[in-house]
Short mmCIF file of C-alpha atoms and ligand atoms in Angstrom, two decimals:
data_model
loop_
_atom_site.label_atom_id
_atom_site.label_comp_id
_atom_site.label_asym_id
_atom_site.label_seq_id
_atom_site.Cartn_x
_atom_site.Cartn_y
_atom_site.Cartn_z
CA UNK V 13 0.00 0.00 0.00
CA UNK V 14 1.24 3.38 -0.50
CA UNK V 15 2.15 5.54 2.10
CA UNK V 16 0.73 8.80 2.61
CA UNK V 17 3.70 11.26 2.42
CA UNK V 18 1.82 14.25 3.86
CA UNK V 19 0.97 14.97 7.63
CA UNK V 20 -0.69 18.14 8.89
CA UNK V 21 -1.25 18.55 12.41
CA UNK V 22 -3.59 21.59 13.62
CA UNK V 23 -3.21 22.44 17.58
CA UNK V 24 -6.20 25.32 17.76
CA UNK V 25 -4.23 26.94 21.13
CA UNK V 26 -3.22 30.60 20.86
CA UNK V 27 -1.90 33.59 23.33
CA UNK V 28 -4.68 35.67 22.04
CA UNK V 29 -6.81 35.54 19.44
CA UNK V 30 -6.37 38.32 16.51
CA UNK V 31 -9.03 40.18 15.72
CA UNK V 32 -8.68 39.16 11.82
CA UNK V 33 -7.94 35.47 11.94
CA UNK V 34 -10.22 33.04 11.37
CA UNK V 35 -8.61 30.00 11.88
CA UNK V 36 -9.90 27.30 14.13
CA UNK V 37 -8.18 28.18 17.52
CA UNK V 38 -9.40 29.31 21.17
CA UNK V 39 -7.14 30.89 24.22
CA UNK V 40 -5.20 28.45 25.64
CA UNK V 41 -6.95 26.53 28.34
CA UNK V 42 -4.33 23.98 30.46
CA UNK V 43 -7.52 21.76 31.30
CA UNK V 44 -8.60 20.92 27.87
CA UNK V 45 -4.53 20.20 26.89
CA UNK V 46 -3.91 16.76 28.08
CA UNK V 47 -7.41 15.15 26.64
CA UNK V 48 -6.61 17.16 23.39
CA UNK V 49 -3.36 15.78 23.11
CA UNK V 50 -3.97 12.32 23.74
CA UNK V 51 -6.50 12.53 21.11
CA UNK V 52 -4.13 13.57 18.33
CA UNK V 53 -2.05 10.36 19.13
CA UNK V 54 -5.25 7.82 19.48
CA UNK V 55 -6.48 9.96 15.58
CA UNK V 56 -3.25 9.04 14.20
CA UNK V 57 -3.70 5.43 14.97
CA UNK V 58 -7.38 5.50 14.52
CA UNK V 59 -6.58 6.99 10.39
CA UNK V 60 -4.01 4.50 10.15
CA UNK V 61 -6.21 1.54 10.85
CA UNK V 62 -8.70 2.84 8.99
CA UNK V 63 -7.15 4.00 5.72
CA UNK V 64 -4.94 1.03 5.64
CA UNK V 65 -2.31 3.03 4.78
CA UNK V 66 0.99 3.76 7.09
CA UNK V 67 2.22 7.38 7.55
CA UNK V 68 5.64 7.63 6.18
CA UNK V 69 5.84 11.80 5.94
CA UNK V 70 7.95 13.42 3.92
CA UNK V 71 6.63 16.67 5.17
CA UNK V 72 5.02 17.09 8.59
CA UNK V 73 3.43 20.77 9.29
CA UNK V 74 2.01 21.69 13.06
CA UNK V 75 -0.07 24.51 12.02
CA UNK V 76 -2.83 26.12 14.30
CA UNK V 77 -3.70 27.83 16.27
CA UNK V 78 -0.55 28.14 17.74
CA UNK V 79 1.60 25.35 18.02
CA UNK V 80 3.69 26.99 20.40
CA UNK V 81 1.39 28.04 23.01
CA UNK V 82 1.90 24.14 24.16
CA UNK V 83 4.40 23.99 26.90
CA UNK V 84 7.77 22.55 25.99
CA UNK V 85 6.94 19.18 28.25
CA UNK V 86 3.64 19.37 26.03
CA UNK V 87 5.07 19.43 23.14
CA UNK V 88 7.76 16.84 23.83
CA UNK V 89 4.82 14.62 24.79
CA UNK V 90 3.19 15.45 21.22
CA UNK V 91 5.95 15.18 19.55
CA UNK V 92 7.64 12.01 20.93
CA UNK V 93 4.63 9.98 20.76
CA UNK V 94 4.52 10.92 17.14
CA UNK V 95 7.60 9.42 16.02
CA UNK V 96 6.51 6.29 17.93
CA UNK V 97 3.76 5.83 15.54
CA UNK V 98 5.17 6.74 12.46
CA UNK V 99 7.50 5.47 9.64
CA UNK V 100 10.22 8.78 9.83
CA UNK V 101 13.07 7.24 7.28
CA UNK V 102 11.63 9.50 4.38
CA UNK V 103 11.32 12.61 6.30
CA UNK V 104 12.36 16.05 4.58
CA UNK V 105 10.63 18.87 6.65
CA UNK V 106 9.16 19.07 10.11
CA UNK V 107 7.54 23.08 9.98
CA UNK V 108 6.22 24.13 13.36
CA UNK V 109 4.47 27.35 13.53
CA UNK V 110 5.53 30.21 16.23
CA UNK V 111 3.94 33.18 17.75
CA UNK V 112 7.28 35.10 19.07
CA UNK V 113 5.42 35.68 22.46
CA UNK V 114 5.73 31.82 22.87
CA UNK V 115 9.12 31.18 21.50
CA UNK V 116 11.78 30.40 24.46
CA UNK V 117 15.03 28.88 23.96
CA UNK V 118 14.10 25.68 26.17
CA UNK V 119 11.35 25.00 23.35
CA UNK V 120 13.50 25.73 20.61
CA UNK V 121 15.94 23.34 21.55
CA UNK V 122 13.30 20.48 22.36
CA UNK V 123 12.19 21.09 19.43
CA UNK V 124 15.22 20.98 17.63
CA UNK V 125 16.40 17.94 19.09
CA UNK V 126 12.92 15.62 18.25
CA UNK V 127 13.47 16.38 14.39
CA UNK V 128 12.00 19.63 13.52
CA UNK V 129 13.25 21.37 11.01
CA UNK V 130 11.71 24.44 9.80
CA UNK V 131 10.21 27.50 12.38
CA UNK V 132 7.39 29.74 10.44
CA UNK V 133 6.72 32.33 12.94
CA UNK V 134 4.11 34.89 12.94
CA UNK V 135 5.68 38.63 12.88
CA UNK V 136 3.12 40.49 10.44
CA UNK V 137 4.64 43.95 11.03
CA UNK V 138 7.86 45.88 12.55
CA UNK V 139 5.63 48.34 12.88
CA UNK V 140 4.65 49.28 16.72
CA UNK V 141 1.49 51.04 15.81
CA UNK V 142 0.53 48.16 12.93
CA UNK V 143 1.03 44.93 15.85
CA UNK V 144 -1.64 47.37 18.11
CA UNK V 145 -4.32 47.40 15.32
CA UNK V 146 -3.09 43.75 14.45
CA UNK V 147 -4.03 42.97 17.89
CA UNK V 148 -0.92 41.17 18.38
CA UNK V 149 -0.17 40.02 21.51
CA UNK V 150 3.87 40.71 20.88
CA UNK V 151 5.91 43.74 19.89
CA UNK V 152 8.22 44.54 17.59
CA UNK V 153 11.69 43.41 20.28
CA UNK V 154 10.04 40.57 20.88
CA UNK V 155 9.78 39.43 17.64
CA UNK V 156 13.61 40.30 17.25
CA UNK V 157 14.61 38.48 20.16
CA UNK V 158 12.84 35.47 19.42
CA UNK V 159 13.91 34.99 15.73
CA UNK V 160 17.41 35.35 17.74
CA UNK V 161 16.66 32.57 20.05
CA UNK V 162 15.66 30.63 16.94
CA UNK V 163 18.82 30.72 15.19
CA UNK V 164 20.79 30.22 18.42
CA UNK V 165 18.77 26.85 18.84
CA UNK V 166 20.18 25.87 15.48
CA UNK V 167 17.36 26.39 13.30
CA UNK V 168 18.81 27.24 9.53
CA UNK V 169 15.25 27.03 7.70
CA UNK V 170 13.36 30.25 9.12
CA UNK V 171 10.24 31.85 7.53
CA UNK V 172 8.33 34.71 8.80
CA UNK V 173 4.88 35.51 8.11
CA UNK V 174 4.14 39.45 7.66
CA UNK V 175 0.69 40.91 6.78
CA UNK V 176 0.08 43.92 4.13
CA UNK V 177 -3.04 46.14 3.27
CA UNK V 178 -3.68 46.54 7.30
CA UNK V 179 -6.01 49.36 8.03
CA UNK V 180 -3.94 52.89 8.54
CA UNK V 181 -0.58 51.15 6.96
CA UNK V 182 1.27 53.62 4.54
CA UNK V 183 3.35 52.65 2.25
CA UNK V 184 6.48 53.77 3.90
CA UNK V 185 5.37 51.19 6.37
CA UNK V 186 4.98 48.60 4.62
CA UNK V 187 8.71 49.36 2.68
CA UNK V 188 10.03 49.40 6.26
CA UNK V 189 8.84 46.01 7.64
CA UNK V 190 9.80 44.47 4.25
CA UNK V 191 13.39 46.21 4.55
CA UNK V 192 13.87 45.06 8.00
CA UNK V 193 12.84 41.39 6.98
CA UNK V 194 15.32 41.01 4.25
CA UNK V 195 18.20 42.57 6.15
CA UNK V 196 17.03 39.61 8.52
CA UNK V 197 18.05 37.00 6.22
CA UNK V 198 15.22 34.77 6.57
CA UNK V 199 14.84 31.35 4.15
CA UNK V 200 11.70 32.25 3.71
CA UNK V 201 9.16 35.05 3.76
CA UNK V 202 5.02 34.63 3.57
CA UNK V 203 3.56 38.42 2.46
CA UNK V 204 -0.40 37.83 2.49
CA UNK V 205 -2.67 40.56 1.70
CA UNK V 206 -4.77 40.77 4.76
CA UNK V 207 -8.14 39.51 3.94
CA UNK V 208 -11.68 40.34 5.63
CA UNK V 209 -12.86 36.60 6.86
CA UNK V 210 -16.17 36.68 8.08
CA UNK V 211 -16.79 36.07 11.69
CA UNK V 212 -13.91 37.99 12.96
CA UNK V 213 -13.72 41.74 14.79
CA UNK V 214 -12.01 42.79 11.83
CA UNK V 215 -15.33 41.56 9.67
CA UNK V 216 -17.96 42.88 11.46
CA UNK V 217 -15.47 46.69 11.36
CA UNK V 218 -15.52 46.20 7.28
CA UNK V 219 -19.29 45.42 7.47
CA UNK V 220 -19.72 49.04 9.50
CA UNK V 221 -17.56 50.91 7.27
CA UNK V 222 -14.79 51.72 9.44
CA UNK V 223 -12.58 49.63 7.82
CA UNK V 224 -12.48 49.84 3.48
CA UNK V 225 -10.87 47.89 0.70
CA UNK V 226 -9.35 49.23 -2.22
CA UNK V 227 -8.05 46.93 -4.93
CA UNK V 228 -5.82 49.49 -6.37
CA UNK V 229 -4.07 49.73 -2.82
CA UNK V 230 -3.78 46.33 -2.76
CA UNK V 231 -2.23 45.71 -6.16
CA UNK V 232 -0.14 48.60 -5.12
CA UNK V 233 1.38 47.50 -2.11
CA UNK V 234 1.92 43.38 -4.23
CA UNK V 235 3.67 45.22 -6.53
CA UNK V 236 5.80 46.50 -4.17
CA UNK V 237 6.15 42.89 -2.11
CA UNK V 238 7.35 41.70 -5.65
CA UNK V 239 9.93 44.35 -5.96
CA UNK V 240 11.44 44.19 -2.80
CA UNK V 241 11.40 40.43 -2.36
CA UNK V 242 12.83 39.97 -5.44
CA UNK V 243 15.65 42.58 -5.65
CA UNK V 244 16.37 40.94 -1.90
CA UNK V 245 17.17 37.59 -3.39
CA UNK V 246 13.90 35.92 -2.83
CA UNK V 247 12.38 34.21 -5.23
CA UNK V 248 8.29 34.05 -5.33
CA UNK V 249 7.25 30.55 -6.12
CA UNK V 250 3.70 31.30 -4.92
CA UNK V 251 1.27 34.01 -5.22
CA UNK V 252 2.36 34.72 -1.42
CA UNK V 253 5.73 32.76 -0.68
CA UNK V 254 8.90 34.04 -1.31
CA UNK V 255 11.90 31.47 -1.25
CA UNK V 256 15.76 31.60 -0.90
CA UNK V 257 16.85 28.64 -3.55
CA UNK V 258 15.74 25.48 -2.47
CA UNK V 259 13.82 26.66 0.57
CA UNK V 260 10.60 26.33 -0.91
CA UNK V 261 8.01 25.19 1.66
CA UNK V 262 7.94 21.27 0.61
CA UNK V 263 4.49 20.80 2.77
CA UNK V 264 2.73 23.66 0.95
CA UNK V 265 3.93 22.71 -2.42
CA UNK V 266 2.59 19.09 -1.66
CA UNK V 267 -1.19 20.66 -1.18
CA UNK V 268 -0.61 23.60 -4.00
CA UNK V 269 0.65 20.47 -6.45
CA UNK V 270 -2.34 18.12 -5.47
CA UNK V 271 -0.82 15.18 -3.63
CA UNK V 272 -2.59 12.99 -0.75
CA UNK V 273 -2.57 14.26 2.92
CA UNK V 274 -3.45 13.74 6.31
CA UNK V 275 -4.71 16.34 8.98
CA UNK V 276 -5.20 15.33 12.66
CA UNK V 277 -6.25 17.85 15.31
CA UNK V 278 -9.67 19.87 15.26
CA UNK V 279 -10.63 21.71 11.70
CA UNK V 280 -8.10 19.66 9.87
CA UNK V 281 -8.63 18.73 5.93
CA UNK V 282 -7.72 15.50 4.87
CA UNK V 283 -7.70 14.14 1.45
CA UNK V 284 -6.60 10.72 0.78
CA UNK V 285 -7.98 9.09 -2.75
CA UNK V 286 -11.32 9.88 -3.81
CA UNK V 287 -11.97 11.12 -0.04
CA UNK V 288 -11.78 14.50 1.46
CA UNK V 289 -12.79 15.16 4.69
CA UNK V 290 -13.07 17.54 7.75
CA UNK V 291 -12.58 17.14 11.64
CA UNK V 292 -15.48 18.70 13.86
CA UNK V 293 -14.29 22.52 14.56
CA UNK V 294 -14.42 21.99 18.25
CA UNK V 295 -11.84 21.24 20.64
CA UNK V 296 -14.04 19.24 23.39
CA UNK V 297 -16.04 17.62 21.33
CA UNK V 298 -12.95 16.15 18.79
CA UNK V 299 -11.47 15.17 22.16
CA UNK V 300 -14.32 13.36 23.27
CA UNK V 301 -15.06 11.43 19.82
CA UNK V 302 -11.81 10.46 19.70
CA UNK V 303 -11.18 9.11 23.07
CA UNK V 304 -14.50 7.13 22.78
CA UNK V 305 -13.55 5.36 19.91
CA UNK V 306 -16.00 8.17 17.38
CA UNK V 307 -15.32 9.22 14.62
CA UNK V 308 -14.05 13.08 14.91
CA UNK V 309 -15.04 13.70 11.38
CA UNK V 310 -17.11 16.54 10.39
CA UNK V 311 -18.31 16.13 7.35
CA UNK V 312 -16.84 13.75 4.40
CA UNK V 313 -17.38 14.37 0.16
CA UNK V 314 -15.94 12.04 -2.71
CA UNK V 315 -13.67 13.99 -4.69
CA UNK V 316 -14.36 12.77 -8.64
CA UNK V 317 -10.85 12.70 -10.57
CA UNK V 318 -12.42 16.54 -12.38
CA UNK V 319 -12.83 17.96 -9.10
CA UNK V 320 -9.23 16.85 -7.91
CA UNK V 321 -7.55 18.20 -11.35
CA UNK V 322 -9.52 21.38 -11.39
CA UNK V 323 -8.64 22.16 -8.05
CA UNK V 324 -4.97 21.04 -9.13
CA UNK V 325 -4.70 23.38 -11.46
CA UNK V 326 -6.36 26.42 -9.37
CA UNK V 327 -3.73 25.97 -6.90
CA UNK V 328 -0.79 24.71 -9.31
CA UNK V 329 -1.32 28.36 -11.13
CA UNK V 330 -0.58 30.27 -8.05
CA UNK V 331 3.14 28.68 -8.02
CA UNK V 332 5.94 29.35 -10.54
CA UNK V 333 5.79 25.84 -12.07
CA UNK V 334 2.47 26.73 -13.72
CA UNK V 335 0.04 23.91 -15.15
CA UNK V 336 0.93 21.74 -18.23
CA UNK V 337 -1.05 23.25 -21.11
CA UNK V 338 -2.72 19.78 -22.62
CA UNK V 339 -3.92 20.31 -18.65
CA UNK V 340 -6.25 23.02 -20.00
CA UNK V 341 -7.42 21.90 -23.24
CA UNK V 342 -10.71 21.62 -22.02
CA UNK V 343 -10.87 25.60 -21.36
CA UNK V 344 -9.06 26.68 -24.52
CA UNK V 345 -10.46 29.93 -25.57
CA UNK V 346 -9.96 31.04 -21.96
CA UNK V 347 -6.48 30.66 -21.98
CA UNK V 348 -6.00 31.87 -25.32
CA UNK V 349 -8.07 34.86 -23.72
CA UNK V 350 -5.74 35.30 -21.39
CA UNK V 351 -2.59 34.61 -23.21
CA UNK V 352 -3.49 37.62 -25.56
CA UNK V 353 -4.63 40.09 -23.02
CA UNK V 354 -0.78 38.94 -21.06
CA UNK V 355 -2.59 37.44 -17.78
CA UNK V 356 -1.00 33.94 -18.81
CA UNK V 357 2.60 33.09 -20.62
CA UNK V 358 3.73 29.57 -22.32
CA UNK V 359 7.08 28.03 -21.99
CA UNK V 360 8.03 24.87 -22.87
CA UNK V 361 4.09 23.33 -22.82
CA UNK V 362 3.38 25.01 -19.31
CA UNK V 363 1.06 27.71 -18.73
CA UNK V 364 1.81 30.51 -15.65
CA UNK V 365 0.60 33.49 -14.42
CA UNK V 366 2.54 36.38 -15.57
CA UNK V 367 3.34 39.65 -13.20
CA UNK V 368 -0.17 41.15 -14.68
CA UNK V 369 -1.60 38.00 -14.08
CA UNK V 370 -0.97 37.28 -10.19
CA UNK V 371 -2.63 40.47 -9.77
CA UNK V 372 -5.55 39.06 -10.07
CA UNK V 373 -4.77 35.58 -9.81
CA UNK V 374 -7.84 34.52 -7.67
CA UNK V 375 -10.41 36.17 -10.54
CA UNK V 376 -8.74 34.24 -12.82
CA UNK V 377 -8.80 30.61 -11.43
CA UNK V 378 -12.12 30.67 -10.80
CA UNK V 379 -12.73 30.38 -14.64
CA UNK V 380 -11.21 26.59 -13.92
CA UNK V 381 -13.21 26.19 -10.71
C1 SAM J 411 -1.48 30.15 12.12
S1 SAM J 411 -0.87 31.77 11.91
C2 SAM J 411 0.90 31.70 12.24
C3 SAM J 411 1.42 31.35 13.60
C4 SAM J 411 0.92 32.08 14.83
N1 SAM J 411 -0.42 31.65 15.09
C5 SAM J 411 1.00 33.57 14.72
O1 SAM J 411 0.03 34.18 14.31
O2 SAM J 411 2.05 34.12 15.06
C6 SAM J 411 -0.85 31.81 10.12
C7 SAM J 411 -0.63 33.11 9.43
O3 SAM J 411 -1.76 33.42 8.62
C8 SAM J 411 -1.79 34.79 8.34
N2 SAM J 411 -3.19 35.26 8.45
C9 SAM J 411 -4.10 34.91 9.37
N3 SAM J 411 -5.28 35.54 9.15
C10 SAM J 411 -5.10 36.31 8.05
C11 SAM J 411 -5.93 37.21 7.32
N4 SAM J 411 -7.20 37.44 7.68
N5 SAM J 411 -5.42 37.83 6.23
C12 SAM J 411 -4.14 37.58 5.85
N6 SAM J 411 -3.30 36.77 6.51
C13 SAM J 411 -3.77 36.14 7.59
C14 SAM J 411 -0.85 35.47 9.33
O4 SAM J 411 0.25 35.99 8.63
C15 SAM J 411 -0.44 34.34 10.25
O5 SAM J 411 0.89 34.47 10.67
S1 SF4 J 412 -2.93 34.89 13.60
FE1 SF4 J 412 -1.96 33.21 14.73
S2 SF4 J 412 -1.95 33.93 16.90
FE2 SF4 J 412 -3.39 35.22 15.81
S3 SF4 J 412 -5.38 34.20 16.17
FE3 SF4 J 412 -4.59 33.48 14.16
S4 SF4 J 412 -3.56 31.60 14.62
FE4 SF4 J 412 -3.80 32.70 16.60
#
């Protein structure tokens, strides 16, 4: 049987939540830790059984949430009893997400020593006035101190997640924090445009008014990303990941290219096959399906072989390795559309976005939707 090569794991624990995410995640509560952690083991073993398939990772991501807001003996817990149960021979990348409030060098080390491999910590801004509106629960020093503590643990793969198009941000702000991350010398930099997800404070501010969205702004400030990023050495291999050679995110590029994964932990996506399914988005109850032997699943579709190329090729256009053009024979005069108006370029029987094209990459992949 094939393995599955892909392992996500979601911990939904953070500081404090931000008034513009909308990712599964509550404060951290030390009660509900223990149950919820034994349940991501007992899930791995439960899938395992069930799929008939081992877990040999090549990539393993601990996303959240807020991975770090675990304790270091939690995480050592976590972490250990996960290389009991899987096959690690194959492994390339073990990612763990940061906040820099919960970075210490005791957890960096742990961490380091049980086989992770790649921090991707949370900064968003430099700016001391842009972390206040961000709601961020850190400041600008500490975010400087703890990227230090994570290269003096030995960590040599570093990306850092920064946020533009925040309400009030100028452009000299946003030139600034960019600056500041390149002179950094980070593997790896993530530059989303900050998006209004419903259900959040930052939402229900849009919905009022107080907070506006201007396209223009938003191309603006990309442009700028692309620029900087690129004149820094970075190279972008997605829509909103910017690389050093060879430090690609190997976990993201597994999802953006289409292959198999599995997701433990509340909220988590899976797709194995002609099966894609979601764990309930609720701590308590995934911990107490689990641990009783439930299923934790949410809800559970078949994925026809269309609906997993067409989603392929959404995602595969955001990247720099395009989609192979007898791919998209089936929406020809589209991409001759595009190919004429210079959204789209061909090279050597692949088909990519082209600078005028990411900026408004997400208009155009619905047409393949
Ligand atoms: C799970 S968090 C990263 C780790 C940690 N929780 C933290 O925030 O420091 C994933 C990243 O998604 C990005 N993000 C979250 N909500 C967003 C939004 N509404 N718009 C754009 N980016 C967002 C942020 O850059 C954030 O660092
Ligand atoms: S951005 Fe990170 S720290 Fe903030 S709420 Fe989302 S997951 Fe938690």
């Amino acid at each position: 049987m094939t393995p599955i090569r892909h392992l996500y794991v979601h911990i939904p624990f953070c500081p404090k939540v931000c008034p513009y995410c909308s990712f599964y995640k509550e404060a951290s509560d030390r009660n509900k830790t223990q149950l919820f952690l034994d349940a991501v083991l007992s899930e791995l073993e439960q899938a395992q059984t069930r799929l008939g398939r081992p877990v040999a990772p090549e990539t393993i991501f601990f996303g959240g949430g807020t991975p770090s807001a675990l304790s270091t003996s939690q995480l050592d817990f976590l972490l250990t009893g996960l290389k009991e149960r899987l096959d690690l021979t194959g492994l390339r990348e073990w990612t763990l997400e940061m906040n820099p409030a919960t970075v210490s060098l005791e957890k960096a080390r742990l961490l380091k020593s049980l086989g992770v491999n790649r921090i991707s910590m949370g900064v968003q801004s430099w700016d001391p006035a842009l972390l206040e509106v961000l709601g961020r629960v850190h400041s600008a020093e500490q975010a400087e101190r703890s990227y230090a503590i994570l290269r003096e643990a030995g960590f040599e793969n570093v990306n850092l997640d920064l946020i533009f198009a925040v309400p009030t941000q100028t452009r000299q702000q946003w030139r600034e924090t960019l600056e500041r991350t390149i002179s950094m010398q980070p593997q790896h930099i993530s530059a989303y445009c900050l998006t209004y997800e419903e259900d959040t404070a930052f939402y229900a501010r849009f919905q009022k008014g107080e907070y506006t969205q201007d396209k223009e702004w938003d191309a603006d400030l990309f442009e700028m990303t692309m620029d900087l990023l690129g004149e820094g050495g970075y190279e972008q291999y997605e829509i909103s990941n910017y690389a050093r050679p060879g430090r690609e995110c190997l976990h993201n590029l597994a999802y953006w290219l289409g292959y198999d994964y599995l997701g433990l932990g509340p909220s988590a996506f899976s797709t194995v096959g002609s099966q894609r399914w979601k764990s309930v988005s609720d701590t308590a109850s995934y911990y107490s399906k689990i641990l009783s032997a439930q299923s934790g699943v949410d809800f559970e579709e078949p994925l026809d072989p269309e609906t997993r190329r067409s989603e392929a090729i959404a995602f595969a256009l955001r990247t720099n390795r395009g989609v192979s053009a007898e791919w998209l024979l089936p929406w020809k005069s589209s991409v001759e559309e595009f190919l004429a108006e210079g959204f789209f370029a061909e090279e050597n029987e692949r088909v990519r976005l082209t600078r005028k094209g990411k900026l408004v990459a997400d208009t155009l992949a619905e047409t393949f939707v």
